[in-house]
PDB file of C-alpha atoms in Angstrom:
ATOM      1  CA  UNK A  58      -3.950   6.352 -37.415  1.00  0.00           C
ATOM      2  CA  UNK A  59      -4.445   4.594 -34.066  1.00  0.00           C
ATOM      3  CA  UNK A  60      -7.617   2.513 -33.922  1.00  0.00           C
ATOM      4  CA  UNK A  61      -7.132   1.704 -30.260  1.00  0.00           C
ATOM      5  CA  UNK A  62      -4.709   2.883 -27.597  1.00  0.00           C
ATOM      6  CA  UNK A  63      -4.717   2.392 -23.830  1.00  0.00           C
ATOM      7  CA  UNK A  64      -1.943   3.385 -21.429  1.00  0.00           C
ATOM      8  CA  UNK A  65      -3.993   2.905 -18.206  1.00  0.00           C
ATOM      9  CA  UNK A  66      -2.884   6.340 -16.947  1.00  0.00           C
ATOM     10  CA  UNK A  67      -6.370   7.839 -16.499  1.00  0.00           C
ATOM     11  CA  UNK A  68      -7.623   5.777 -13.550  1.00  0.00           C
ATOM     12  CA  UNK A  69      -6.667   3.489 -10.698  1.00  0.00           C
ATOM     13  CA  UNK A  70      -9.289   1.001 -11.973  1.00  0.00           C
ATOM     14  CA  UNK A  71      -9.504  -0.937 -15.223  1.00  0.00           C
ATOM     15  CA  UNK A  72     -10.936   1.275 -17.982  1.00  0.00           C
ATOM     16  CA  UNK A  73     -14.519   0.792 -19.154  1.00  0.00           C
ATOM     17  CA  UNK A  74     -14.943  -2.251 -21.378  1.00  0.00           C
ATOM     18  CA  UNK A  75     -11.957  -4.191 -20.023  1.00  0.00           C
ATOM     19  CA  UNK A  76     -12.742  -7.559 -18.400  1.00  0.00           C
ATOM     20  CA  UNK A  77     -10.795 -10.204 -16.506  1.00  0.00           C
ATOM     21  CA  UNK A  78     -11.295 -13.907 -15.928  1.00  0.00           C
ATOM     22  CA  UNK A  79      -9.426 -17.028 -14.854  1.00  0.00           C
ATOM     23  CA  UNK A  80      -9.424 -20.719 -15.772  1.00  0.00           C
ATOM     24  CA  UNK A  81     -10.260 -21.524 -12.129  1.00  0.00           C
ATOM     25  CA  UNK A  82     -13.499 -19.548 -12.318  1.00  0.00           C
ATOM     26  CA  UNK A  83     -12.367 -17.123  -9.613  1.00  0.00           C
ATOM     27  CA  UNK A  84     -12.133 -13.458 -10.588  1.00  0.00           C
ATOM     28  CA  UNK A  85      -8.446 -12.466 -10.701  1.00  0.00           C
ATOM     29  CA  UNK A  86      -7.434  -9.418  -8.674  1.00  0.00           C
ATOM     30  CA  UNK A  87      -6.187  -6.985 -11.302  1.00  0.00           C
ATOM     31  CA  UNK A  88      -4.994  -3.523 -10.487  1.00  0.00           C
ATOM     32  CA  UNK A  89      -3.395  -0.463 -11.950  1.00  0.00           C
ATOM     33  CA  UNK A  90       0.148  -0.135 -10.650  1.00  0.00           C
ATOM     34  CA  UNK A  91       3.260   1.890 -11.334  1.00  0.00           C
ATOM     35  CA  UNK A  92       5.388   2.037 -13.414  1.00  0.00           C
ATOM     36  CA  UNK A  93       4.554   1.192 -17.009  1.00  0.00           C
ATOM     37  CA  UNK A  94       7.153   0.718 -19.727  1.00  0.00           C
ATOM     38  CA  UNK A  95       6.795   4.245 -21.114  1.00  0.00           C
ATOM     39  CA  UNK A  96       3.756   5.403 -19.134  1.00  0.00           C
ATOM     40  CA  UNK A  97       2.953   6.287 -15.564  1.00  0.00           C
ATOM     41  CA  UNK A  98       0.893   3.153 -14.907  1.00  0.00           C
ATOM     42  CA  UNK A  99       0.481  -0.448 -15.986  1.00  0.00           C
ATOM     43  CA  UNK A 100      -1.881  -3.358 -15.281  1.00  0.00           C
ATOM     44  CA  UNK A 101      -0.819  -6.169 -12.957  1.00  0.00           C
ATOM     45  CA  UNK A 102      -2.426  -9.261 -11.440  1.00  0.00           C
ATOM     46  CA  UNK A 103      -1.861 -10.805  -8.032  1.00  0.00           C
ATOM     47  CA  UNK A 104       0.003 -14.084  -7.741  1.00  0.00           C
ATOM     48  CA  UNK A 105      -2.161 -17.192  -8.065  1.00  0.00           C
ATOM     49  CA  UNK A 106      -3.356 -19.133  -5.035  1.00  0.00           C
ATOM     50  CA  UNK A 107      -3.554 -22.115  -7.411  1.00  0.00           C
ATOM     51  CA  UNK A 108      -2.268 -22.889 -10.875  1.00  0.00           C
ATOM     52  CA  UNK A 109      -4.444 -20.968 -13.318  1.00  0.00           C
ATOM     53  CA  UNK A 110      -4.380 -18.966 -16.509  1.00  0.00           C
ATOM     54  CA  UNK A 111      -5.563 -15.398 -16.022  1.00  0.00           C
ATOM     55  CA  UNK A 112      -6.905 -13.228 -18.831  1.00  0.00           C
ATOM     56  CA  UNK A 113      -7.164  -9.491 -19.385  1.00  0.00           C
ATOM     57  CA  UNK A 114      -9.554  -8.791 -22.264  1.00  0.00           C
ATOM     58  CA  UNK A 115      -9.763  -5.469 -24.066  1.00  0.00           C
ATOM     59  CA  UNK A 116     -12.916  -3.972 -25.521  1.00  0.00           C
ATOM     60  CA  UNK A 117     -13.703  -4.912 -29.126  1.00  0.00           C
ATOM     61  CA  UNK A 118     -11.785  -2.979 -31.765  1.00  0.00           C
ATOM     62  CA  UNK A 119     -13.431  -2.281 -35.125  1.00  0.00           C
ATOM     63  CA  UNK A 120     -11.006  -2.725 -38.005  1.00  0.00           C
ATOM     64  CA  UNK A 121     -11.870  -0.857 -41.208  1.00  0.00           C
ATOM     65  CA  UNK A 122     -12.877  -3.119 -44.104  1.00  0.00           C
ATOM     66  CA  UNK A 123     -10.026  -2.031 -46.381  1.00  0.00           C
ATOM     67  CA  UNK A 124      -7.322  -1.745 -43.710  1.00  0.00           C
ATOM     68  CA  UNK A 125      -3.816  -2.746 -44.759  1.00  0.00           C
ATOM     69  CA  UNK A 126      -0.526  -2.976 -42.896  1.00  0.00           C
ATOM     70  CA  UNK A 127      -2.153  -3.256 -39.482  1.00  0.00           C
ATOM     71  CA  UNK A 128       0.110  -3.561 -36.422  1.00  0.00           C
ATOM     72  CA  UNK A 129      -0.630  -4.925 -32.951  1.00  0.00           C
ATOM     73  CA  UNK A 130       1.830  -4.364 -30.116  1.00  0.00           C
ATOM     74  CA  UNK A 131       1.980  -4.615 -26.344  1.00  0.00           C
ATOM     75  CA  UNK A 132       4.555  -4.877 -23.576  1.00  0.00           C
ATOM     76  CA  UNK A 133       4.660  -7.800 -21.157  1.00  0.00           C
ATOM     77  CA  UNK A 134       6.798  -8.461 -18.083  1.00  0.00           C
ATOM     78  CA  UNK A 135       6.690 -11.541 -15.890  1.00  0.00           C
ATOM     79  CA  UNK A 136       8.385 -11.370 -12.506  1.00  0.00           C
TER      80      UNK A 136
END
């Protein structure tokens, strides 16, 4: 049973509920690009103009009260 799954293939914009922010206070320029690891698209961020940490935050995910053996996974690439 998947509680949450997003492959970013349905739009050229971030899906509803996803937010971005940066430690510099400036809004990072995120975009949907190609290719993903096993999907058509992936999310990428432009290179920083200054040293900063940039965040991509997913919508909240409700976890059932008696859930066991939960698994969280994602793919990350840094060029």
